[in-house]
Coordinates of C-alpha atoms in Angstrom, one line a residue:
M12 CA 8.2 22.4 50.3
N13 CA 6.3 20.2 47.8
M14 CA 3.3 18.6 49.3
I15 CA 0.9 15.9 48.1
R16 CA -2.1 14.1 49.5
L17 CA -2.2 10.3 49.9
M18 CA -5.4 8.4 50.4
T19 CA -5.8 5.7 53.0
L20 CA -8.3 3.1 51.6
Y21 CA -10.0 1.5 54.6
P22 CA -10.7 -2.3 54.6
G23 CA -14.2 -3.6 54.0
S24 CA -16.3 -6.5 52.7
A25 CA -17.3 -6.7 49.1
N26 CA -20.6 -4.8 49.4
A27 CA -19.8 -2.4 52.2
A28 CA -19.6 1.3 51.6
I29 CA -16.2 2.6 50.5
E30 CA -14.5 4.7 53.1
C31 CA -11.1 6.5 52.9
G32 CA -9.2 9.2 54.6
M33 CA -6.7 11.9 53.4
S34 CA -3.2 12.7 54.7
I35 CA -0.7 15.3 53.5
Y36 CA 3.0 14.5 53.1
S37 CA 6.0 16.2 51.6
L38 CA 7.2 14.8 48.3
E39 CA 10.7 14.4 49.8
N40 CA 9.5 12.3 52.8
L41 CA 6.8 9.8 51.6
P42 CA 5.7 6.5 53.2
A43 CA 5.4 3.4 51.1
Y44 CA 2.4 3.9 48.8
E45 CA 0.9 2.8 45.4
T46 CA -0.6 4.8 42.6
L47 CA -3.6 4.0 40.5
S48 CA -3.6 4.3 36.7
Y49 CA -7.1 4.2 35.3
T50 CA -9.6 5.9 33.0
W51 CA -12.1 8.3 34.5
G52 CA -14.9 6.9 32.3
K53 CA -18.3 8.3 31.4
G54 CA -20.6 6.3 33.7
P55 CA -22.8 7.6 36.5
S56 CA -21.2 8.9 39.6
H57 CA -21.3 7.1 43.0
Q58 CA -20.9 8.2 46.6
I59 CA -18.0 7.2 48.8
V60 CA -17.1 8.4 52.3
C61 CA -13.9 10.4 52.7
D62 CA -12.9 11.8 56.1
G63 CA -16.5 11.4 57.1
Q64 CA -17.9 13.4 54.2
S65 CA -19.8 12.0 51.2
I66 CA -18.1 12.7 47.9
S67 CA -18.8 11.6 44.3
V68 CA -16.6 9.4 42.1
Q69 CA -17.0 8.1 38.7
E70 CA -18.2 4.5 38.3
N71 CA -14.9 3.1 37.0
L72 CA -13.0 4.5 40.0
Q73 CA -15.7 3.1 42.4
S74 CA -15.3 -0.4 40.9
A75 CA -11.5 -0.1 41.1
L76 CA -11.6 0.9 44.8
R77 CA -14.0 -1.9 45.6
Q78 CA -11.7 -4.4 43.9
L79 CA -8.5 -3.1 45.3
R80 CA -9.7 -2.7 48.9
Y81 CA -8.2 -5.2 51.3
P82 CA -10.6 -7.1 53.5
S83 CA -8.8 -6.5 56.8
S84 CA -6.0 -3.9 56.3
V85 CA -5.6 -0.4 54.9
R86 CA -4.0 0.4 51.6
L87 CA -2.2 3.7 50.9
L88 CA -2.9 5.1 47.4
W89 CA -2.4 8.2 45.3
I90 CA -5.3 8.7 42.9
D91 CA -5.5 11.9 40.8
A92 CA -9.3 12.4 41.0
L93 CA -9.2 12.2 44.8
C94 CA -5.7 13.5 45.8
I95 CA -5.9 16.6 43.6
N96 CA -8.6 19.3 44.1
Q97 CA -9.7 19.3 40.5
Q98 CA -11.6 22.6 41.0
N99 CA -8.5 24.5 42.2
I100 CA -6.5 25.5 39.1
Q101 CA -3.5 26.6 41.1
E102 CA -3.3 23.2 42.8
R103 CA -3.8 21.3 39.5
N104 CA -1.0 23.3 37.9
S105 CA 1.5 22.5 40.7
Q106 CA 0.4 18.9 41.1
V107 CA 0.8 18.1 37.4
L108 CA 4.4 19.3 37.7
H109 CA 4.9 16.6 40.4
M110 CA 3.2 13.7 38.4
R111 CA 6.4 12.1 37.2
A112 CA 7.9 12.1 40.7
I113 CA 4.6 10.8 42.2
Y114 CA 4.5 7.7 39.9
Q115 CA 8.3 7.3 40.0
K116 CA 8.4 7.2 43.9
A117 CA 5.5 4.8 44.2
R118 CA 6.5 1.2 45.2
K119 CA 3.9 0.0 42.6
V120 CA 1.6 1.3 39.9
V121 CA -1.7 -0.5 39.7
V122 CA -3.3 -0.4 36.3
W123 CA -7.0 -0.8 36.4
L124 CA -8.4 -2.0 33.0
G125 CA -12.0 -2.1 34.4
E126 CA -14.4 -4.8 35.4
S127 CA -14.3 -8.4 34.1
S128 CA -16.1 -9.2 30.9
M129 CA -17.5 -12.6 29.9
T130 CA -14.2 -13.4 28.1
S131 CA -11.5 -11.4 30.0
S132 CA -10.4 -14.4 32.2
M133 CA -10.1 -16.5 29.0
G134 CA -7.8 -13.7 27.6
F135 CA -5.6 -13.6 30.7
S136 CA -5.3 -17.4 30.6
L137 CA -4.0 -17.2 27.0
L138 CA -1.7 -14.4 28.0
R139 CA -0.1 -16.7 30.6
D140 CA 0.2 -19.5 28.0
I141 CA 2.0 -17.2 25.6
V142 CA 4.4 -16.1 28.3
L143 CA 5.2 -19.7 29.0
A144 CA 5.8 -20.4 25.3
A145 CA 8.0 -17.3 25.1
S146 CA 10.1 -18.6 28.0
S147 CA 11.2 -21.6 25.9
E148 CA 12.3 -19.5 22.9
T149 CA 16.0 -19.6 21.9
G150 CA 18.3 -18.4 19.2
S151 CA 16.9 -18.2 15.6
N152 CA 13.4 -19.0 16.8
L153 CA 13.0 -15.6 18.6
Q154 CA 11.6 -13.8 15.5
K155 CA 10.5 -16.7 13.3
L156 CA 7.2 -16.7 11.5
M157 CA 4.8 -19.2 13.2
K158 CA 2.3 -20.7 10.8
S159 CA -1.2 -21.5 12.0
E160 CA -0.6 -25.3 12.2
E161 CA 2.3 -24.7 14.6
L162 CA 0.2 -23.0 17.3
T163 CA -0.8 -26.1 19.0
L164 CA 2.7 -27.4 19.1
K165 CA 3.6 -24.4 21.2
G166 CA 0.7 -25.0 23.6
L167 CA -1.4 -22.3 22.0
P168 CA -5.0 -22.5 20.7
E169 CA -5.9 -22.8 17.0
R170 CA -6.2 -19.5 15.1
S171 CA -10.1 -19.7 15.2
S172 CA -10.2 -20.1 19.0
A173 CA -12.3 -17.6 20.9
R174 CA -9.3 -17.2 23.3
W175 CA -7.5 -15.1 20.7
R176 CA -10.4 -12.8 20.4
A177 CA -10.6 -12.5 24.2
L178 CA -6.9 -11.5 24.4
G179 CA -7.4 -9.0 21.5
A180 CA -10.2 -7.4 23.5
I181 CA -7.9 -7.0 26.5
F182 CA -5.2 -5.3 24.4
W183 CA -7.8 -2.8 23.2
R184 CA -9.4 -1.8 26.5
E185 CA -9.9 1.9 26.7
W186 CA -7.0 2.4 29.2
F187 CA -4.4 1.7 26.5
T188 CA -5.7 4.6 24.4
R189 CA -5.3 7.3 27.1
I190 CA -2.4 9.7 27.1
W191 CA -1.6 10.0 30.8
I192 CA -0.8 6.3 31.1
I193 CA 2.4 6.8 29.1
Q194 CA 4.1 8.7 31.9
E195 CA 2.4 6.7 34.6
V196 CA 3.8 3.4 33.4
S197 CA 7.1 4.3 31.8
V198 CA 8.5 5.8 35.0
A199 CA 7.2 3.2 37.4
Q200 CA 9.3 0.9 39.5
S201 CA 6.8 -1.9 39.3
V202 CA 3.5 -2.3 37.4
V203 CA 0.6 -4.8 37.9
V204 CA -2.3 -4.9 35.5
V205 CA -5.7 -5.7 37.0
C206 CA -8.9 -6.5 35.2
G207 CA -11.7 -7.5 37.5
T208 CA -10.4 -10.4 39.5
D209 CA -7.6 -11.2 37.0
E210 CA -4.1 -9.7 37.0
C211 CA -0.7 -10.0 35.6
S212 CA 2.6 -8.1 35.6
W213 CA 3.3 -5.4 33.0
S214 CA 6.3 -7.4 32.1
D215 CA 4.2 -10.5 31.2
M216 CA 1.8 -8.4 29.2
S217 CA 4.7 -6.9 27.2
T218 CA 6.2 -10.3 26.7
A219 CA 3.0 -11.7 25.3
A220 CA 2.5 -8.7 22.9
K221 CA 6.1 -9.0 21.7
Y222 CA 5.8 -12.7 21.1
I223 CA 2.7 -12.1 19.0
L224 CA 4.5 -9.5 17.0
D225 CA 7.8 -11.3 16.6
H226 CA 6.1 -14.4 15.2
S227 CA 3.6 -12.5 13.0
L228 CA 0.7 -13.9 15.0
D229 CA -1.1 -10.6 14.6
A230 CA -1.6 -11.5 11.0
V231 CA -2.5 -15.2 11.8
T232 CA -4.9 -14.6 14.7
D233 CA -6.0 -10.9 14.2
V234 CA -4.8 -10.0 17.7
D235 CA -3.4 -6.5 17.5
P236 CA -0.6 -5.9 20.0
K237 CA 0.5 -2.4 18.8
L238 CA -1.0 -0.4 21.7
V239 CA 0.8 -2.6 24.2
M240 CA 4.1 -2.4 22.2
K241 CA 3.8 1.3 21.8
L242 CA 3.6 1.8 25.6
S243 CA 6.4 -0.7 26.1
S244 CA 8.7 1.3 23.9
F245 CA 8.4 4.3 26.2
C246 CA 9.4 2.1 29.2
S247 CA 12.7 1.1 27.6
R248 CA 14.0 4.4 26.2
D249 CA 16.5 6.9 27.7
D250 CA 16.4 10.7 27.9
S251 CA 18.2 11.1 24.6
E252 CA 15.1 9.8 22.8
C253 CA 12.6 11.9 24.8
H254 CA 12.7 15.3 23.0
L255 CA 9.3 17.1 23.3
L256 CA 8.5 17.2 19.6
R257 CA 9.2 13.5 19.2
L258 CA 7.1 12.7 22.2
L259 CA 4.2 14.9 21.1
S260 CA 4.2 13.3 17.7
E261 CA 4.3 9.7 19.0
V262 CA 1.5 10.2 21.6
R263 CA -0.7 12.3 19.4
N264 CA -3.2 9.5 18.6
S265 CA -3.8 8.9 22.3
Y266 CA -6.9 10.4 23.9
A267 CA -7.2 13.1 26.6
T268 CA -10.4 14.3 28.4
D269 CA -8.9 17.8 28.5
D270 CA -7.2 18.9 25.2
R271 CA -4.5 20.7 27.1
D272 CA -3.3 17.4 28.5
K273 CA -2.1 16.4 25.0
V274 CA 0.8 18.6 26.0
Y275 CA 0.8 18.6 29.8
A276 CA 0.6 14.8 30.1
I277 CA 4.1 14.3 28.6
L278 CA 6.0 17.3 30.0
G279 CA 7.4 15.1 32.7
L280 CA 9.0 12.8 30.1
A281 CA 10.5 15.5 27.9
S282 CA 14.3 15.9 28.3
D283 CA 14.3 19.4 26.8
I284 CA 11.3 20.9 28.6
N285 CA 13.1 23.1 31.1
S286 CA 14.7 25.3 28.4
L287 CA 11.3 25.8 26.8
S288 CA 9.8 27.5 29.9
L289 CA 6.5 25.7 29.3
F290 CA 4.6 24.9 32.5
P291 CA 1.1 23.6 33.2
D292 CA -1.5 26.4 33.3
Y293 CA -5.1 25.3 33.3
S294 CA -6.3 29.0 33.4
K295 CA -5.3 29.1 29.7
D296 CA -7.4 27.4 27.0
A297 CA -6.0 24.8 24.5
P298 CA -5.5 27.2 21.5
E299 CA -3.6 29.7 23.6
L300 CA -1.3 26.8 24.9
Y301 CA -0.7 25.5 21.3
I302 CA 0.1 28.9 20.0
R303 CA 2.4 29.7 22.9
M304 CA 4.3 26.5 22.4
V305 CA 5.0 27.1 18.8
R306 CA 6.3 30.6 19.5
S307 CA 8.4 29.4 22.4
W308 CA 9.9 26.6 20.3
I309 CA 10.9 28.9 17.4
Q310 CA 12.3 31.6 19.7
R311 CA 14.3 29.0 21.7
D312 CA 15.7 26.8 19.0
G313 CA 15.7 29.0 15.9
N314 CA 14.2 26.2 13.9
L315 CA 10.8 25.4 12.4
D316 CA 10.7 21.7 13.4
I317 CA 7.4 22.1 15.2
L318 CA 5.7 23.4 12.1
S319 CA 6.2 19.9 10.6
A320 CA 3.5 18.6 13.0
V321 CA 0.8 20.7 11.3
E322 CA -2.0 18.3 10.3
D323 CA -4.6 18.3 7.5
H324 CA -6.8 21.3 8.2
R325 CA -9.9 19.5 7.1
Y326 CA -9.8 17.5 10.3
R327 CA -9.2 20.3 12.7
I328 CA -11.1 20.2 16.0
R329 CA -10.0 23.7 17.2
Q330 CA -11.6 26.1 14.8
G331 CA -9.9 29.5 14.5
L332 CA -6.4 28.0 15.4
P333 CA -3.8 29.6 13.1
C334 CA -2.9 27.4 10.1
W335 CA 0.7 27.2 11.2
V336 CA -0.1 25.8 14.6
P337 CA -0.6 22.1 15.1
D338 CA -3.9 21.0 16.6
W339 CA -2.6 18.3 18.9
E340 CA -6.1 16.9 19.5
V341 CA -6.3 15.8 15.9
H342 CA -5.2 12.2 15.3
V343 CA -3.0 11.9 12.2
S344 CA -1.9 9.1 9.9
S345 CA 1.5 10.5 9.0
S346 CA 4.5 11.1 11.2
P347 CA 6.4 14.4 11.0
F348 CA 9.8 14.1 9.3
S349 CA 11.4 16.6 11.7
A350 CA 10.4 14.5 14.7
H351 CA 11.7 11.1 13.6
P352 CA 15.3 10.0 13.9
D353 CA 15.1 8.2 10.5
F354 CA 15.1 11.6 8.8
A355 CA 17.7 13.3 10.9
L356 CA 19.8 14.1 7.8
M357 CA 17.2 16.4 6.4
G358 CA 18.3 20.0 6.3
A359 CA 16.6 21.9 3.5
A360 CA 17.6 25.3 4.9
G361 CA 21.1 24.2 5.8
D362 CA 22.3 25.6 9.2
S363 CA 20.2 28.8 8.9
K364 CA 18.2 30.2 11.8
A365 CA 14.5 31.0 11.5
T366 CA 13.6 34.6 10.9
C367 CA 10.0 35.0 12.1
I368 CA 7.8 37.8 13.2
F369 CA 4.5 36.9 15.1
G370 CA 1.5 39.2 14.5
H371 CA -0.1 41.1 17.4
D372 CA -3.3 39.2 16.6
G373 CA -1.6 36.0 17.5
K374 CA -2.7 34.4 14.2
T375 CA -0.1 35.7 11.8
L376 CA 3.4 34.4 11.2
V377 CA 5.8 36.2 8.9
A378 CA 8.7 33.8 7.9
R379 CA 11.6 34.5 5.7
G380 CA 12.6 32.1 2.9
Q381 CA 12.5 31.3 -0.8
N382 CA 9.9 30.2 -3.2
I383 CA 11.7 27.4 -5.1
D384 CA 9.0 25.5 -7.1
S385 CA 5.3 24.6 -7.4
L386 CA 3.3 21.3 -7.6
N387 CA 2.6 20.2 -11.1
H388 CA 1.0 16.7 -10.6
V389 CA -0.5 15.3 -7.4
G390 CA -1.1 11.6 -6.8
I391 CA -3.5 9.6 -4.7
T392 CA -3.0 9.6 -0.9
F393 CA -1.3 6.5 0.5
E394 CA -3.8 5.3 3.1
E395 CA -4.5 1.7 2.2
Y396 CA -3.7 -1.2 4.6
I397 CA 0.0 -2.1 4.8
P398 CA 0.4 -5.9 4.7
I399 CA 3.1 -6.3 7.3
S400 CA 3.2 -7.8 10.7
G401 CA 2.6 -5.0 13.3
S402 CA 0.6 -2.7 11.0
I403 CA -2.9 -4.2 11.4
S404 CA -5.7 -2.6 13.2
Q405 CA -8.8 -4.4 14.3
G406 CA -11.2 -4.8 11.4
N407 CA -8.7 -3.8 8.7
R408 CA -8.6 -5.7 5.5
I409 CA -6.7 -5.1 2.3
D410 CA -8.4 -2.6 -0.1
D411 CA -7.3 -4.6 -3.1
A412 CA -8.4 -2.0 -5.7
M413 CA -6.6 0.9 -4.1
A414 CA -3.6 -1.2 -3.2
R415 CA -3.1 -1.8 -6.9
I416 CA -4.1 1.6 -8.3
R417 CA -2.2 3.9 -6.1
P418 CA 1.4 2.4 -6.5
R419 CA 0.9 2.1 -10.3
Q420 CA -0.2 5.8 -10.5
W421 CA 2.8 6.9 -8.5
E422 CA 5.1 4.9 -10.7
R423 CA 3.7 6.3 -13.9
M424 CA 4.0 9.9 -12.5
A425 CA 7.7 9.3 -11.7
H426 CA 8.6 7.8 -15.0
N427 CA 6.7 10.5 -16.9
L428 CA 9.6 12.8 -15.9
K429 CA 12.1 11.0 -18.2
T430 CA 15.1 12.7 -16.6
Y431 CA 15.8 14.2 -13.2
P432 CA 17.3 17.7 -12.4
T433 CA 20.1 16.1 -10.3
G434 CA 21.1 13.7 -13.1
E435 CA 20.1 10.7 -11.0
D436 CA 18.4 7.7 -12.5
I437 CA 14.6 8.1 -12.3
E438 CA 13.9 4.6 -10.8
S439 CA 16.5 5.2 -8.1
V440 CA 15.1 8.6 -7.3
F441 CA 11.6 7.1 -7.1
I442 CA 12.5 4.4 -4.7
Q443 CA 14.4 6.8 -2.5
T444 CA 11.4 9.2 -2.5
L445 CA 9.1 6.4 -1.4
I446 CA 11.2 6.0 1.7
G447 CA 12.1 9.7 2.2
R448 CA 15.8 9.0 2.3
V449 CA 18.3 11.9 1.9
E450 CA 21.1 9.4 2.0
L451 CA 21.0 5.6 2.1
E452 CA 22.1 3.7 5.2
P453 CA 25.9 3.0 5.3
Y454 CA 25.3 -0.7 4.6
M455 CA 23.0 -0.2 1.6
S456 CA 24.0 0.6 -2.0
L457 CA 21.7 1.7 -4.8
D458 CA 21.9 -1.9 -6.2
E459 CA 20.7 -3.3 -2.9
L460 CA 17.9 -0.7 -2.7
H461 CA 16.7 -1.9 -6.1
L462 CA 16.8 -5.5 -4.9
C463 CA 14.7 -4.5 -1.9
Y464 CA 12.1 -2.8 -4.2
K465 CA 11.9 -5.8 -6.5
A466 CA 11.4 -8.1 -3.4
W467 CA 8.6 -5.8 -2.2
R468 CA 6.9 -6.0 -5.6
R469 CA 7.0 -9.8 -5.4
Y470 CA 5.6 -9.7 -1.8
W471 CA 2.7 -7.6 -3.0
A472 CA 1.9 -10.1 -5.7
V473 CA 1.4 -12.7 -3.0
V474 CA -0.7 -10.3 -1.0
H475 CA -3.1 -9.7 -3.9
R476 CA -3.5 -13.5 -4.5
K477 CA -3.8 -14.7 -0.9
H478 CA -5.4 -11.7 1.0
G479 CA -5.7 -12.7 4.7
K480 CA -3.2 -15.6 4.4
F481 CA -0.5 -13.6 2.7
I482 CA 2.0 -13.9 5.6
E483 CA 2.2 -17.6 5.4
F484 CA 2.3 -17.8 1.6
A485 CA 4.9 -15.0 1.4
H486 CA 7.2 -17.0 3.7
M487 CA 6.7 -20.0 1.5
E488 CA 7.3 -18.3 -1.8
L489 CA 10.0 -15.8 -1.0
S490 CA 13.5 -16.5 0.4
T491 CA 14.5 -15.3 3.8
E492 CA 16.7 -12.7 2.2
D493 CA 13.9 -11.4 0.0
L494 CA 11.5 -11.3 2.9
A495 CA 13.9 -9.1 4.8
R496 CA 14.3 -6.8 1.8
A497 CA 10.6 -6.5 1.3
T498 CA 10.0 -5.8 4.9
Y499 CA 12.7 -3.0 4.8
I500 CA 10.8 -1.2 2.0
M501 CA 7.4 -1.6 3.6
K502 CA 8.5 -0.3 7.0
A503 CA 10.5 2.5 5.5
Q504 CA 7.7 3.5 3.1
Q505 CA 5.1 3.3 5.9
Q506 CA 7.2 5.7 8.0
A507 CA 7.8 8.2 5.1
A508 CA 4.8 8.0 2.8
Y509 CA 1.8 6.8 4.7
G510 CA -0.9 9.6 4.8
R511 CA 1.0 11.6 2.1
R512 CA 0.7 12.1 -1.7
F513 CA 3.4 11.5 -4.3
V514 CA 3.9 14.7 -6.3
T515 CA 6.0 16.0 -9.2
T516 CA 6.9 19.6 -9.6
E517 CA 7.0 22.3 -12.3
Y518 CA 10.8 21.9 -12.5
G519 CA 10.8 18.1 -12.7
Y520 CA 11.4 17.1 -9.1
M521 CA 9.4 14.4 -7.3
G522 CA 8.5 14.2 -3.6
L523 CA 6.0 13.4 -0.8
C524 CA 3.5 16.1 0.3
P525 CA 0.6 16.4 2.7
S526 CA -2.7 14.9 1.7
L527 CA -4.1 18.4 1.5
A528 CA -1.6 19.5 -1.2
R529 CA -3.0 20.5 -4.6
I530 CA -1.7 21.4 -8.0
G531 CA -0.3 24.9 -8.0
D532 CA 0.7 25.0 -4.3
K533 CA 4.1 26.6 -3.7
I534 CA 7.2 24.7 -2.4
V535 CA 9.2 27.1 -0.2
I536 CA 12.3 26.8 1.9
L537 CA 11.9 28.8 5.1
L538 CA 15.0 29.7 7.1
G539 CA 15.4 27.3 10.0
G540 CA 13.4 24.6 8.2
K541 CA 14.7 21.0 8.0
T542 CA 12.2 20.3 5.2
P543 CA 10.6 22.4 2.5
F544 CA 7.0 23.5 3.2
I545 CA 3.9 23.7 1.1
L546 CA 2.2 27.1 1.1
R547 CA -1.0 28.0 -0.8
K548 CA -1.6 31.6 -2.0
T549 CA -4.6 33.3 -0.4
G550 CA -5.3 36.8 -1.8
K551 CA -2.6 39.1 -3.0
K552 CA 0.0 38.9 -0.2
G553 CA -0.9 36.1 2.1
Y554 CA -0.4 32.3 2.3
R555 CA -2.0 29.3 3.9
F556 CA 0.3 26.8 5.6
I557 CA -0.3 23.3 4.2
G558 CA 2.5 21.3 5.7
E559 CA 6.0 19.9 5.4
C560 CA 7.2 17.9 2.4
Y561 CA 10.1 15.8 1.0
I562 CA 11.4 16.9 -2.4
H563 CA 14.3 14.7 -3.5
G564 CA 17.4 16.6 -4.4
I565 CA 16.8 19.8 -2.3
M566 CA 16.8 18.3 1.2
T567 CA 20.3 19.3 2.2
G568 CA 20.4 23.1 1.7
K569 CA 21.1 22.9 -2.1
G570 CA 17.8 24.5 -2.9
L571 CA 18.7 27.8 -1.2
S572 CA 20.2 30.3 -3.6
E573 CA 21.7 33.8 -3.0
S574 CA 20.1 35.8 -0.2
T575 CA 18.9 38.4 -2.7
N576 CA 16.1 36.0 -3.6
M577 CA 14.8 35.9 -0.1
Q578 CA 11.3 37.1 0.7
D579 CA 8.9 37.4 3.6
F580 CA 5.9 35.0 3.6
K581 CA 2.9 36.2 5.5
I582 CA 1.1 33.1 6.7
W583 CA -2.3 33.3 8.3

């Protein structure tokens, strides 16, 4: 029978010692209880009394218990640091398997953002005002740009008000950056967010963030709602959108105290985890887990999708990890093609199955495929700020020089080709490469794509002239139709090209490659690969894995020739 501990938090006055008791219940027969979602923090430890014994808790948990304690009645809670024996590996392994059920069965998940700050109450007050403004929205106003002078008409403060900065600080509390919160909130029946003495429902917080995004107020006020919106997106999706690789890629930039939790924290959400036979095991270190996951993936599915998540090796944290294994602790700027539904039509190796041999040393991968081309020219990495609502980060401003130089360089590289191997028009190929499209959407013709690209160019002209006020001026100078077209290109290009380099090849193709790619690197199609991959020759017989790539014209299996040209690539 599956058993868990629940903590009874005893009542007490504000400054009284914190006392609690533990009881054991079966997971199938639980009383009404709440769970706490919080960050462990790095402050000093404090003593509380549990079943008559003094135990240590971190400062953030102590402040949460003090705030959540009722003055005259008990409160039944599940809290990971107290209800799991963190020193017992076997218990940690089994309890992590139950985490989804524990949060799902709770009548309420209490999010603890931390103690109040000098401005947090001001931020919560504005949040309530935004929710009120959102409640009056109807029809065409739901996603309409709001200019700075319209804020007061909606009962909101002017763009320079300190209330906006206070709300922005709430949206960027440390809790929003942690990986475990994704499962904790997304499976919950009910969520309340508490910050000191202030609180709101998760629904209200999501509504306020969405209102800011829908009306481009992130650009007007510098309040960045993307962490809230990212978490909200997990709350609304179904199992069909929860494949492990997609989840791993989407949560990769979240933080975990234990590197192994970059995988374990989302196992409960993955719809395909049972067939992978991947279970929490804290007796194994992170590199062993990461390697085991790649091997299990390839052996189960016969595809190389997981190799698409390999990041720029220069930023690796886990030294000694094989070059073909993703280091999930590294935060990345680009999103793997193989993990995103926008690129589902990619199939460079057709319907072939991976043919791989893993070395006894655990660090060598021998994969079968074809060497089809090599890089001839490599452009600047796309990493400048994208001037579109929803893409800002706190402190970001447009790097005007790079925002002008990089697109021009990419365009010149493309047009230097003169003709394209597939017979397609160079300009059309270039635009499709920017957005990584194997085929255009059913509703979009090449003519419409060109119109979108031209609208994007006009939008950028406004950006360069107006800098921080570009949103308002773009809406003044461009038609509604052209704004929609420009936005399409920006969003699609951000998804496909951000963090990557534009390249041209020895045989006259163009594409998008990892930032680490260099002239002379090999473009190979490996059996079971949705994308081609970039390999770099090391010594006489070995290769270094650089990453996935998009090469326009060979993304649907047409790059593979007769099997007699196949070879084994030893990657280490």
